[in-house]
Tab-separated table of C-alpha atoms in Angstrom:
chain	number	residue	atom	x	y	z
Z	3	MET	CA	2.733	20.468	-19.751
Z	4	ILE	CA	2.223	16.751	-19.150
Z	5	ASN	CA	3.558	14.330	-21.724
Z	6	VAL	CA	2.845	10.646	-21.350
Z	7	GLU	CA	4.806	8.388	-23.659
Z	8	ASN	CA	4.252	4.674	-24.098
Z	9	LEU	CA	3.292	4.206	-20.453
Z	10	HIS	CA	3.141	0.592	-19.275
Z	11	LYS	CA	2.379	-0.771	-15.843
Z	12	SER	CA	2.257	-4.422	-14.830
Z	13	TYR	CA	1.749	-6.178	-11.532
Z	14	GLY	CA	3.550	-9.471	-12.007
Z	15	SER	CA	1.996	-11.005	-15.099
Z	16	LEU	CA	-1.032	-8.699	-14.974
Z	17	GLN	CA	-0.662	-5.897	-17.491
Z	18	VAL	CA	-2.783	-2.945	-16.417
Z	19	LEU	CA	-1.475	-0.210	-18.707
Z	20	LYS	CA	-0.439	-1.257	-22.173
Z	21	GLY	CA	1.112	1.809	-23.725
Z	22	ILE	CA	-0.606	5.092	-23.019
Z	23	ASN	CA	0.335	8.127	-25.092
Z	24	THR	CA	-1.196	11.504	-24.427
Z	25	GLN	CA	-0.486	15.154	-23.775
Z	26	VAL	CA	-2.222	17.484	-21.385
Z	27	LYS	CA	-1.886	21.207	-21.885
Z	28	LYS	CA	-1.670	23.768	-19.114
Z	29	GLY	CA	-5.109	24.674	-17.813
Z	30	GLU	CA	-6.856	21.751	-19.447
Z	31	VAL	CA	-9.545	19.865	-17.561
Z	32	VAL	CA	-9.389	16.249	-18.637
Z	33	THR	CA	-11.745	13.557	-17.419
Z	34	ILE	CA	-10.657	9.969	-17.652
Z	35	ILE	CA	-13.495	7.512	-17.926
Z	36	GLY	CA	-13.830	3.838	-18.693
Z	37	PRO	CA	-15.029	0.548	-17.260
Z	38	SER	CA	-13.607	-0.678	-13.960
Z	39	GLY	CA	-10.310	-2.443	-14.404
Z	40	SER	CA	-9.476	-0.346	-17.435
Z	41	GLY	CA	-6.461	1.206	-15.700
Z	42	LYS	CA	-7.848	4.706	-15.088
Z	43	SER	CA	-6.680	5.009	-11.505
Z	44	THR	CA	-3.365	3.328	-12.193
Z	45	PHE	CA	-2.759	5.814	-15.007
Z	46	LEU	CA	-3.527	8.722	-12.707
Z	47	ARG	CA	-1.295	7.345	-9.945
Z	48	CYS	CA	1.613	7.047	-12.387
Z	49	ILE	CA	1.540	10.805	-12.856
Z	50	ASN	CA	2.691	11.491	-9.290
Z	51	LEU	CA	4.568	8.210	-9.011
Z	52	LEU	CA	2.356	6.625	-6.403
Z	53	GLU	CA	2.708	3.838	-8.932
Z	54	VAL	CA	6.046	3.411	-10.633
Z	55	PRO	CA	5.617	2.720	-14.354
Z	56	THR	CA	7.209	-0.467	-15.663
Z	57	GLU	CA	7.966	1.170	-18.992
Z	58	GLY	CA	7.555	4.505	-20.711
Z	59	LYS	CA	7.895	8.113	-19.656
Z	60	VAL	CA	5.898	10.762	-17.853
Z	61	ILE	CA	7.263	14.235	-18.540
Z	62	ILE	CA	5.948	17.163	-16.519
Z	63	ASP	CA	7.121	20.659	-17.465
Z	64	GLY	CA	10.048	19.159	-19.299
Z	65	THR	CA	11.170	16.935	-16.414
Z	66	ASP	CA	11.056	13.194	-16.927
Z	67	ILE	CA	9.678	12.132	-13.554
Z	68	THR	CA	10.465	8.465	-14.197
Z	69	ALA	CA	14.200	9.217	-14.545
Z	70	LYS	CA	16.330	7.884	-11.694
Z	71	ASN	CA	17.764	11.200	-10.525
Z	72	THR	CA	14.464	13.094	-10.476
Z	73	ASN	CA	13.497	14.667	-7.183
Z	74	ILE	CA	10.084	13.043	-6.715
Z	75	LYS	CA	9.260	15.273	-3.757
Z	76	LYS	CA	9.591	18.417	-5.885
Z	77	ILE	CA	7.307	16.931	-8.531
Z	78	ARG	CA	4.715	15.967	-5.954
Z	79	GLU	CA	4.695	19.453	-4.467
Z	80	ASN	CA	3.566	20.631	-7.856
Z	81	VAL	CA	1.074	17.825	-8.539
Z	82	GLY	CA	-1.705	17.628	-5.981
Z	83	MET	CA	-3.968	14.653	-5.497
Z	84	VAL	CA	-7.482	14.108	-4.198
Z	85	PHE	CA	-8.387	10.539	-3.284
Z	86	GLN	CA	-11.612	8.580	-3.417
Z	87	HIS	CA	-11.454	7.940	0.319
Z	88	PHE	CA	-10.214	11.435	1.244
Z	89	HIS	CA	-7.305	10.252	3.419
Z	90	LEU	CA	-7.489	13.269	5.696
Z	91	PHE	CA	-5.186	13.093	8.705
Z	92	PRO	CA	-7.622	12.065	11.459
Z	93	HIS	CA	-5.506	13.330	14.355
Z	94	LYS	CA	-5.270	16.842	12.925
Z	95	THR	CA	-7.960	19.483	12.785
Z	96	VAL	CA	-9.375	20.631	9.466
Z	97	LEU	CA	-7.094	23.687	9.401
Z	98	GLN	CA	-4.061	21.618	10.439
Z	99	ASN	CA	-4.812	19.204	7.616
Z	100	VAL	CA	-4.622	22.077	5.175
Z	101	THR	CA	-1.565	23.803	6.668
Z	102	TYR	CA	0.571	20.752	7.480
Z	103	ALA	CA	2.290	20.329	4.122
Z	104	PRO	CA	2.800	24.051	3.378
Z	105	ILE	CA	4.541	24.388	6.760
Z	106	LYS	CA	6.548	21.164	6.676
Z	107	VAL	CA	7.319	20.874	2.990
Z	108	LYS	CA	7.342	24.447	1.725
Z	109	GLY	CA	8.608	26.012	4.916
Z	110	LEU	CA	5.827	28.567	5.272
Z	111	SER	CA	5.461	30.147	8.693
Z	112	LYS	CA	2.496	28.997	10.754
Z	113	GLY	CA	0.898	32.424	10.401
Z	114	GLU	CA	1.210	32.543	6.616
Z	115	ALA	CA	-0.006	28.974	6.258
Z	116	GLU	CA	-3.015	29.563	8.495
Z	117	LYS	CA	-3.988	32.714	6.661
Z	118	MET	CA	-3.868	30.857	3.358
Z	119	GLY	CA	-5.561	27.785	4.864
Z	120	LYS	CA	-8.464	29.881	6.115
Z	121	GLU	CA	-8.889	31.471	2.719
Z	122	LEU	CA	-8.936	28.079	1.038
Z	123	LEU	CA	-11.425	26.686	3.535
Z	124	ALA	CA	-13.650	29.672	2.860
Z	125	LYS	CA	-13.319	28.980	-0.836
Z	126	VAL	CA	-14.613	25.405	-0.396
Z	127	GLY	CA	-17.351	26.631	1.921
Z	128	LEU	CA	-15.957	25.304	5.191
Z	129	ALA	CA	-14.728	28.409	6.960
Z	130	ASP	CA	-16.706	27.456	10.060
Z	131	LYS	CA	-15.113	24.008	10.361
Z	132	GLU	CA	-11.452	24.890	10.747
Z	133	ALA	CA	-11.181	23.725	14.353
Z	134	VAL	CA	-13.038	20.420	14.117
Z	135	TYR	CA	-11.539	16.999	13.510
Z	136	PRO	CA	-12.291	15.159	10.260
Z	137	SER	CA	-14.381	12.513	12.048
Z	138	ARG	CA	-17.007	15.198	12.637
Z	139	LEU	CA	-17.431	15.964	8.945
Z	140	SER	CA	-19.711	14.455	6.325
Z	141	GLY	CA	-18.158	12.767	3.315
Z	142	GLY	CA	-18.742	15.767	1.110
Z	143	GLN	CA	-17.159	18.074	3.665
Z	144	LYS	CA	-14.174	15.746	4.029
Z	145	GLN	CA	-13.618	15.758	0.303
Z	146	ARG	CA	-13.816	19.550	0.179
Z	147	VAL	CA	-11.174	19.723	2.920
Z	148	ALA	CA	-9.061	17.298	0.887
Z	149	ILE	CA	-9.359	19.625	-2.101
Z	150	ALA	CA	-8.336	22.598	0.043
Z	151	ARG	CA	-5.405	20.550	1.355
Z	152	ALA	CA	-4.231	19.836	-2.180
Z	153	LEU	CA	-4.688	23.484	-3.213
Z	154	ALA	CA	-2.652	24.669	-0.229
Z	155	MET	CA	0.522	23.479	-1.941
Z	156	ASN	CA	-0.394	25.755	-4.841
Z	157	PRO	CA	0.109	23.004	-7.421
Z	158	GLU	CA	-0.084	23.459	-11.182
Z	159	VAL	CA	-1.878	20.143	-11.581
Z	160	ILE	CA	-4.414	18.335	-9.429
Z	161	LEU	CA	-5.214	14.674	-9.898
Z	162	PHE	CA	-8.667	13.547	-8.783
Z	163	ASP	CA	-9.075	9.806	-8.275
Z	164	GLU	CA	-12.821	9.137	-8.279
Z	165	PRO	CA	-13.459	12.037	-5.896
Z	166	THR	CA	-17.194	11.448	-5.593
Z	167	SER	CA	-17.384	7.646	-5.707
Z	168	ALA	CA	-17.331	7.174	-1.937
Z	169	LEU	CA	-19.929	9.858	-1.263
Z	170	ASP	CA	-23.611	9.593	-0.491
Z	171	PRO	CA	-25.566	10.785	-3.525
Z	172	GLU	CA	-26.728	13.999	-1.877
Z	173	MET	CA	-23.117	15.056	-1.244
Z	174	VAL	CA	-21.851	14.581	-4.752
Z	175	LYS	CA	-23.088	17.938	-5.939
Z	176	GLU	CA	-21.267	20.055	-3.351
Z	177	VAL	CA	-17.957	18.459	-4.302
Z	178	LEU	CA	-18.572	18.767	-8.025
Z	179	GLU	CA	-19.484	22.446	-7.546
Z	180	VAL	CA	-16.116	23.085	-5.924
Z	181	MET	CA	-14.369	21.217	-8.727
Z	182	LYS	CA	-16.269	23.175	-11.357
Z	183	SER	CA	-15.239	26.464	-9.805
Z	184	LEU	CA	-11.638	25.219	-9.817
Z	185	ALA	CA	-11.882	24.291	-13.464
Z	186	ASN	CA	-12.359	27.972	-14.260
Z	187	THR	CA	-9.214	29.096	-12.438
Z	188	GLY	CA	-6.727	27.820	-14.987
Z	189	ILE	CA	-5.379	24.977	-12.899
Z	190	THR	CA	-4.733	21.764	-14.818
Z	191	MET	CA	-7.037	18.966	-13.710
Z	192	LEU	CA	-7.029	15.248	-14.455
Z	193	ILE	CA	-10.129	13.577	-13.136
Z	194	VAL	CA	-10.968	9.896	-13.007
Z	195	THR	CA	-14.724	9.831	-12.602
Z	196	HIS	CA	-17.991	8.081	-13.196
Z	197	GLU	CA	-19.865	11.374	-13.188
Z	198	MET	CA	-20.790	11.649	-16.843
Z	199	GLY	CA	-22.676	14.870	-16.231
Z	200	PHE	CA	-19.556	16.485	-14.826
Z	201	ALA	CA	-17.412	15.166	-17.662
Z	202	ARG	CA	-19.845	16.623	-20.143
Z	203	GLU	CA	-20.202	20.038	-18.536
Z	204	ALA	CA	-16.886	20.884	-16.948
Z	205	ALA	CA	-14.218	19.082	-18.945
Z	206	ASN	CA	-12.334	20.208	-22.054
Z	207	ARG	CA	-11.480	16.664	-22.974
Z	208	VAL	CA	-12.534	13.119	-22.320
Z	209	LEU	CA	-10.063	10.248	-22.351
Z	210	PHE	CA	-11.850	6.933	-22.670
Z	211	LEU	CA	-9.659	4.085	-21.383
Z	212	ASP	CA	-10.344	0.423	-21.905
Z	213	GLY	CA	-8.010	-2.526	-21.506
Z	214	GLY	CA	-5.074	-0.338	-20.523
Z	215	VAL	CA	-5.027	1.896	-23.601
Z	216	VAL	CA	-6.636	5.190	-24.602
Z	217	VAL	CA	-9.472	4.165	-26.894
Z	218	GLU	CA	-10.898	7.628	-27.503
Z	219	ASP	CA	-9.673	11.137	-26.886
Z	220	ALA	CA	-12.195	13.819	-27.759
Z	221	PRO	CA	-13.977	16.945	-26.530
Z	222	PRO	CA	-16.971	15.952	-24.389
Z	223	ALA	CA	-19.555	17.253	-26.846
Z	224	GLU	CA	-18.154	14.988	-29.518
Z	225	PHE	CA	-17.527	11.983	-27.281
Z	226	PHE	CA	-20.957	11.894	-25.693
Z	227	THR	CA	-22.992	12.519	-28.804
Z	228	ASN	CA	-20.910	10.716	-31.352
Z	229	PRO	CA	-18.481	8.128	-29.922
Z	230	LYS	CA	-16.325	6.610	-32.621
Z	231	THR	CA	-15.663	3.147	-31.232
Z	232	GLU	CA	-18.004	0.260	-30.388
Z	233	ARG	CA	-16.469	-0.035	-26.944
Z	234	ALA	CA	-17.213	3.573	-26.091
Z	235	LYS	CA	-20.756	3.239	-27.409
Z	236	GLU	CA	-21.341	0.147	-25.299
Z	237	PHE	CA	-19.917	1.850	-22.221
Z	238	LEU	CA	-22.020	4.957	-22.654
Z	239	GLU	CA	-25.173	2.919	-23.170
Z	240	LYS	CA	-24.606	1.293	-19.800
Z	241	MET	CA	-23.777	4.573	-18.054
Z	242	LEU	CA	-26.429	6.930	-19.404
U	25	MET	CA	0.206	-18.377	64.582
U	26	GLY	CA	-1.963	-15.915	62.722
U	27	LEU	CA	-0.971	-12.635	61.138
U	28	ASP	CA	0.847	-9.944	63.043
U	29	PHE	CA	1.283	-6.773	61.032
U	30	GLN	CA	2.092	-4.676	64.119
U	31	GLN	CA	5.682	-5.846	64.297
U	32	PHE	CA	6.301	-4.498	60.785
U	33	ILE	CA	4.982	-0.981	61.325
U	34	PRO	CA	8.438	0.429	62.171
U	35	SER	CA	9.807	-1.073	58.940
U	36	LEU	CA	7.122	0.421	56.718
U	37	PRO	CA	9.165	3.505	55.686
U	38	TYR	CA	11.974	1.151	54.729
U	39	LEU	CA	9.624	-0.893	52.557
U	40	LEU	CA	8.112	2.207	50.964
U	41	LYS	CA	11.552	3.461	49.989
U	42	GLY	CA	11.609	0.456	47.711
U	43	VAL	CA	8.896	2.155	45.640
U	44	THR	CA	11.436	4.740	44.476
U	45	VAL	CA	13.881	2.017	43.532
U	46	THR	CA	11.250	0.038	41.642
U	47	LEU	CA	9.841	3.101	39.905
U	48	GLN	CA	13.267	4.300	38.870
U	49	ILE	CA	14.018	0.979	37.214
U	50	VAL	CA	10.581	0.746	35.571
U	51	ILE	CA	10.499	4.313	34.263
U	52	VAL	CA	14.022	4.404	32.847
U	53	ALA	CA	13.719	0.883	31.414
U	54	GLY	CA	10.324	1.798	29.975
U	55	ILE	CA	11.745	4.846	28.203
U	56	ILE	CA	14.673	2.820	26.826
U	57	GLY	CA	12.259	0.099	25.716
U	58	PHE	CA	9.917	2.573	24.059
U	59	VAL	CA	12.570	4.509	22.145
U	60	LEU	CA	14.448	1.373	21.108
U	61	GLY	CA	11.111	-0.273	20.304
U	62	ILE	CA	10.212	2.512	17.873
U	63	ILE	CA	13.611	2.235	16.182
U	64	LEU	CA	13.347	-1.558	15.946
U	65	SER	CA	9.801	-1.417	14.576
U	66	ILE	CA	10.918	0.988	11.848
U	67	PHE	CA	13.853	-1.332	11.090
U	68	LYS	CA	11.429	-4.245	10.815
U	69	LEU	CA	9.359	-2.409	8.227
U	70	SER	CA	12.415	-1.108	6.409
U	71	LYS	CA	13.048	-2.040	2.802
U	72	ILE	CA	16.739	-2.429	3.643
U	73	PRO	CA	17.186	-6.162	4.361
U	74	VAL	CA	20.077	-5.765	6.822
U	75	LEU	CA	17.996	-3.543	9.102
U	76	SER	CA	15.017	-5.872	9.154
U	77	TRP	CA	17.285	-8.845	9.848
U	78	ILE	CA	18.973	-7.078	12.755
U	79	ALA	CA	15.593	-6.225	14.247
U	80	ALA	CA	14.229	-9.728	13.700
U	81	ILE	CA	17.241	-11.396	15.318
U	82	TYR	CA	17.154	-8.943	18.217
U	83	THR	CA	13.499	-9.682	18.894
U	84	SER	CA	13.866	-13.424	18.635
U	85	VAL	CA	16.808	-13.490	21.066
U	86	PHE	CA	15.191	-11.281	23.694
U	87	ARG	CA	11.822	-12.992	23.452
U	88	GLY	CA	13.325	-16.453	23.220
U	89	THR	CA	15.278	-16.450	26.488
U	90	PRO	CA	14.185	-15.864	30.095
U	91	LEU	CA	14.299	-12.317	31.393
U	92	VAL	CA	16.033	-13.402	34.595
U	93	LEU	CA	18.750	-15.025	32.479
U	94	GLN	CA	19.260	-11.796	30.502
U	95	LEU	CA	19.471	-9.927	33.789
U	96	MET	CA	22.167	-12.238	35.120
U	97	ILE	CA	24.120	-12.305	31.878
U	98	ILE	CA	24.283	-8.514	31.903
U	99	TYR	CA	25.050	-8.234	35.604
U	100	PHE	CA	27.764	-10.903	35.700
U	101	GLY	CA	28.800	-10.846	32.073
U	102	VAL	CA	29.632	-7.166	31.637
U	103	PRO	CA	32.261	-7.094	34.435
U	104	GLN	CA	33.742	-10.406	33.290
U	105	LEU	CA	34.140	-9.238	29.693
U	106	THR	CA	35.026	-5.580	30.217
U	107	GLY	CA	36.333	-5.420	33.733
U	108	ILE	CA	33.831	-2.700	34.548
U	109	GLN	CA	31.718	-3.455	37.580
U	110	ILE	CA	28.174	-2.196	37.019
U	111	GLU	CA	25.632	-1.329	39.643
U	112	PRO	CA	22.867	-3.909	40.043
U	113	SER	CA	20.281	-1.214	39.309
U	114	VAL	CA	22.048	-0.319	36.063
U	115	ALA	CA	22.074	-3.976	35.036
U	116	ALA	CA	18.385	-4.138	35.898
U	117	ILE	CA	17.514	-1.047	33.857
U	118	LEU	CA	19.547	-2.293	30.899
U	119	SER	CA	18.107	-5.778	30.828
U	120	PHE	CA	14.504	-4.649	31.314
U	121	GLY	CA	14.889	-1.883	28.755
U	122	LEU	CA	16.445	-4.150	26.136
U	123	ASN	CA	13.929	-6.904	26.850
U	124	SER	CA	10.832	-4.750	26.679
U	125	ALA	CA	12.107	-3.106	23.478
U	126	ALA	CA	11.672	-6.496	21.800
U	127	TYR	CA	8.037	-6.722	22.858
U	128	ILE	CA	7.252	-3.051	22.294
U	129	SER	CA	8.738	-3.159	18.789
U	130	GLU	CA	6.242	-5.874	17.853
U	131	ILE	CA	3.354	-3.853	19.274
U	132	ILE	CA	4.427	-0.715	17.399
U	133	ARG	CA	5.044	-2.640	14.183
U	134	ALA	CA	1.492	-3.962	14.297
U	135	GLY	CA	0.242	-0.451	15.060
U	136	ILE	CA	2.051	1.069	12.090
U	137	LEU	CA	0.765	-1.635	9.761
U	138	ALA	CA	-2.779	-1.019	10.967
U	139	VAL	CA	-2.704	2.639	9.893
U	140	ASP	CA	-4.509	2.980	6.574
U	141	ARG	CA	-2.079	2.912	3.647
U	142	GLY	CA	-3.901	5.918	2.250
U	143	GLN	CA	-2.361	8.070	4.980
U	144	LYS	CA	1.108	7.434	3.631
U	145	GLU	CA	-0.078	8.004	0.075
U	146	ALA	CA	-1.748	11.276	1.010
U	147	ALA	CA	1.503	12.412	2.650
U	148	MET	CA	3.605	11.343	-0.325
U	149	ALA	CA	1.233	13.102	-2.717
U	150	LEU	CA	1.811	16.327	-0.774
U	151	GLY	CA	5.574	15.999	-1.121
U	152	VAL	CA	6.094	15.038	2.537
U	153	SER	CA	9.235	12.957	3.022
U	154	PRO	CA	8.797	9.375	4.265
U	155	ARG	CA	10.571	10.196	7.524
U	156	GLN	CA	8.350	13.208	8.236
U	157	ALA	CA	5.260	11.219	7.309
U	158	MET	CA	6.282	8.479	9.724
U	159	PHE	CA	6.918	10.752	12.705
U	160	ASP	CA	4.182	13.364	12.147
U	161	LEU	CA	1.376	11.332	10.626
U	162	ILE	CA	1.750	7.552	10.878
U	163	LEU	CA	3.309	7.049	14.328
U	164	PRO	CA	0.911	9.357	16.221
U	165	GLN	CA	-2.033	7.436	14.803
U	166	ALA	CA	-0.361	4.095	15.477
U	167	LEU	CA	0.504	5.044	19.063
U	168	LYS	CA	-3.052	6.085	19.768
U	169	ASN	CA	-4.357	2.729	18.607
U	170	ILE	CA	-1.786	0.662	20.464
U	171	PHE	CA	-1.857	2.720	23.647
U	172	PRO	CA	-3.741	0.041	25.634
U	173	ALA	CA	-1.195	-2.577	24.548
U	174	LEU	CA	1.664	-0.292	25.607
U	175	ILE	CA	0.068	0.178	29.006
U	176	ASN	CA	-0.180	-3.586	29.295
U	177	GLU	CA	3.555	-3.746	28.700
U	178	ALA	CA	4.171	-1.063	31.332
U	179	VAL	CA	2.042	-2.965	33.841
U	180	SER	CA	3.893	-6.178	33.233
U	181	LEU	CA	7.233	-4.355	33.447
U	182	THR	CA	6.219	-2.964	36.837
U	183	LYS	CA	5.473	-6.392	38.208
U	184	GLU	CA	8.278	-8.271	36.466
U	185	SER	CA	10.739	-5.786	37.914
U	186	ALA	CA	10.498	-7.826	41.110
U	187	VAL	CA	13.002	-10.300	39.678
U	188	VAL	CA	15.791	-7.757	40.206
U	189	THR	CA	15.776	-9.044	43.729
U	190	VAL	CA	17.969	-11.943	42.491
U	191	ILE	CA	20.909	-9.617	41.861
U	192	GLY	CA	20.406	-7.813	45.149
U	193	VAL	CA	18.709	-4.600	44.053
U	194	THR	CA	16.794	-3.347	47.094
U	195	ASP	CA	13.467	-2.853	45.390
U	196	ILE	CA	10.083	-3.421	47.024
U	197	MET	CA	10.393	-7.176	46.715
U	198	ARG	CA	13.899	-7.401	48.125
U	199	ARG	CA	13.005	-5.194	51.083
U	200	ALA	CA	9.985	-7.324	51.906
U	201	TYR	CA	12.225	-10.363	51.856
U	202	ILE	CA	14.763	-8.722	54.174
U	203	MET	CA	11.998	-7.665	56.577
U	204	GLY	CA	10.725	-11.231	56.644
U	205	GLY	CA	14.183	-12.529	57.421
U	206	GLU	CA	14.590	-10.209	60.391
U	207	LYS	CA	11.416	-11.384	62.085
U	208	TYR	CA	11.242	-14.899	60.731
U	209	ALA	CA	7.796	-14.009	59.410
U	210	TYR	CA	7.501	-13.755	55.643
U	211	LEU	CA	3.771	-13.721	54.961
U	212	GLU	CA	3.029	-10.232	56.295
U	213	PRO	CA	5.790	-8.376	54.399
U	214	MET	CA	4.865	-10.289	51.246
U	215	ILE	CA	1.247	-9.208	51.627
U	216	LEU	CA	2.374	-5.618	52.147
U	217	ALA	CA	4.641	-5.792	49.090
U	218	GLY	CA	1.771	-7.242	47.093
U	219	LEU	CA	-0.460	-4.354	48.140
U	220	ILE	CA	2.153	-1.827	47.083
U	221	TYR	CA	2.545	-3.418	43.644
U	222	TYR	CA	-1.212	-3.554	43.274
U	223	VAL	CA	-1.625	0.122	44.149
U	224	LEU	CA	1.177	1.068	41.730
U	225	VAL	CA	-0.521	-0.796	38.918
U	226	MET	CA	-3.891	0.779	39.788
U	227	ILE	CA	-2.382	4.264	39.681
U	228	LEU	CA	-0.754	3.484	36.350
U	229	THR	CA	-3.960	2.186	34.769
U	230	THR	CA	-6.014	5.110	36.098
U	231	LEU	CA	-3.555	7.595	34.628
U	232	ALA	CA	-3.576	5.654	31.383
U	233	LYS	CA	-7.354	5.842	31.158
U	234	ALA	CA	-7.264	9.606	31.584
U	235	VAL	CA	-4.595	9.955	28.895
U	236	GLU	CA	-6.562	7.672	26.574
U	237	ARG	CA	-9.685	9.798	26.962
U	238	ARG	CA	-7.678	12.853	25.961
U	239	MET	CA	-6.284	11.084	22.938
U	240	ARG	CA	-9.769	10.069	21.796
U	241	ARG	CA	-10.691	13.732	21.371
U	242	SER	CA	-10.367	13.519	17.599
U	243	ASP	CA	-12.729	10.501	17.285
């Protein structure tokens, strides 16, 4: 469902992505790992055009999203994103955070949106927090609201950009649990992460990026026990 | 010698009527300044060069020349160029509104820039249009942060409005001056006018504090 062809991204003379080619099938859970500066986040952000590629194509469900006449808004409705620093709307309550886009972008009625929002908040274990403002939540709770907010648009794909990197260690688990339960629902997930345990347990595939290219692409069992390249071996030695 | 407030007691209602005149100018000019300020600040941050140039030139002209000059140019210039005589109070509202828009646009621009970039990205990632993101998500956060600066602008507008006296608008200041002329005693009416301005500003800042507390609910 996602086809990435020869994807390049440069900032001035700095080349971050140097030709990424990969396909992601519907329902796949793909973790993207690699050393910092390897272009993981940039790659992820190219998939909903928060970064505009300098060269190459990203095709989602047959639509080339990098083409000039593509309706980016429509693509983004279908591709959710969860950020490292949550980016909840601080002036809106938890429930309003979740219902804002369905009401404004999809045109759902307030009643419909709230019913769905409450269900989603229950799903991420925050049914009792719907009326509070984000500043009252812990990091783990904020990230779970952010996941509910992304799910509220009923996307086919969710991009996770280091969703647990800004969390205190004791909050990582609650977020990963929610993500694991999502992984079983058939939604397509692309996850940039440093959580090797999660990559090993919950993912179907691991993409190992280094220097702006995909160095390895393998099922987690294979990648973690038997990495093919020196670079991946070195990286895993440092991480595990 | 000495102060004699007694002789001005009968003129007090006359002086107090000036409050309505002053408030009318300040409120309408403030609204014009605020709305135009928002538009200008969005122009300044626009990717379309023409819009940001227009806003930059506008701000530099209105900040670079005296307010009293702008007031006179509008009051005397509009009839000379168009043949339409405008009321002094209309000239006052126009010049104060246009002038404060220049200052307010800078305040709002800074406020918008201070909102975390991630807010815009989160909105974009949800398929929210840039315009909706600006008005629903970015501006409300910006306005909350710059509220004290906006109140500062309102306070200074309230006091600066006293210069309308030069084109004969019978505001608080002008009335105090007229009262002084009648009795050949200027100090007492000036003190009274000063008190009125001070009380107006106190009321404004007290209201502002209450509003600010309400806005801080989500902190």
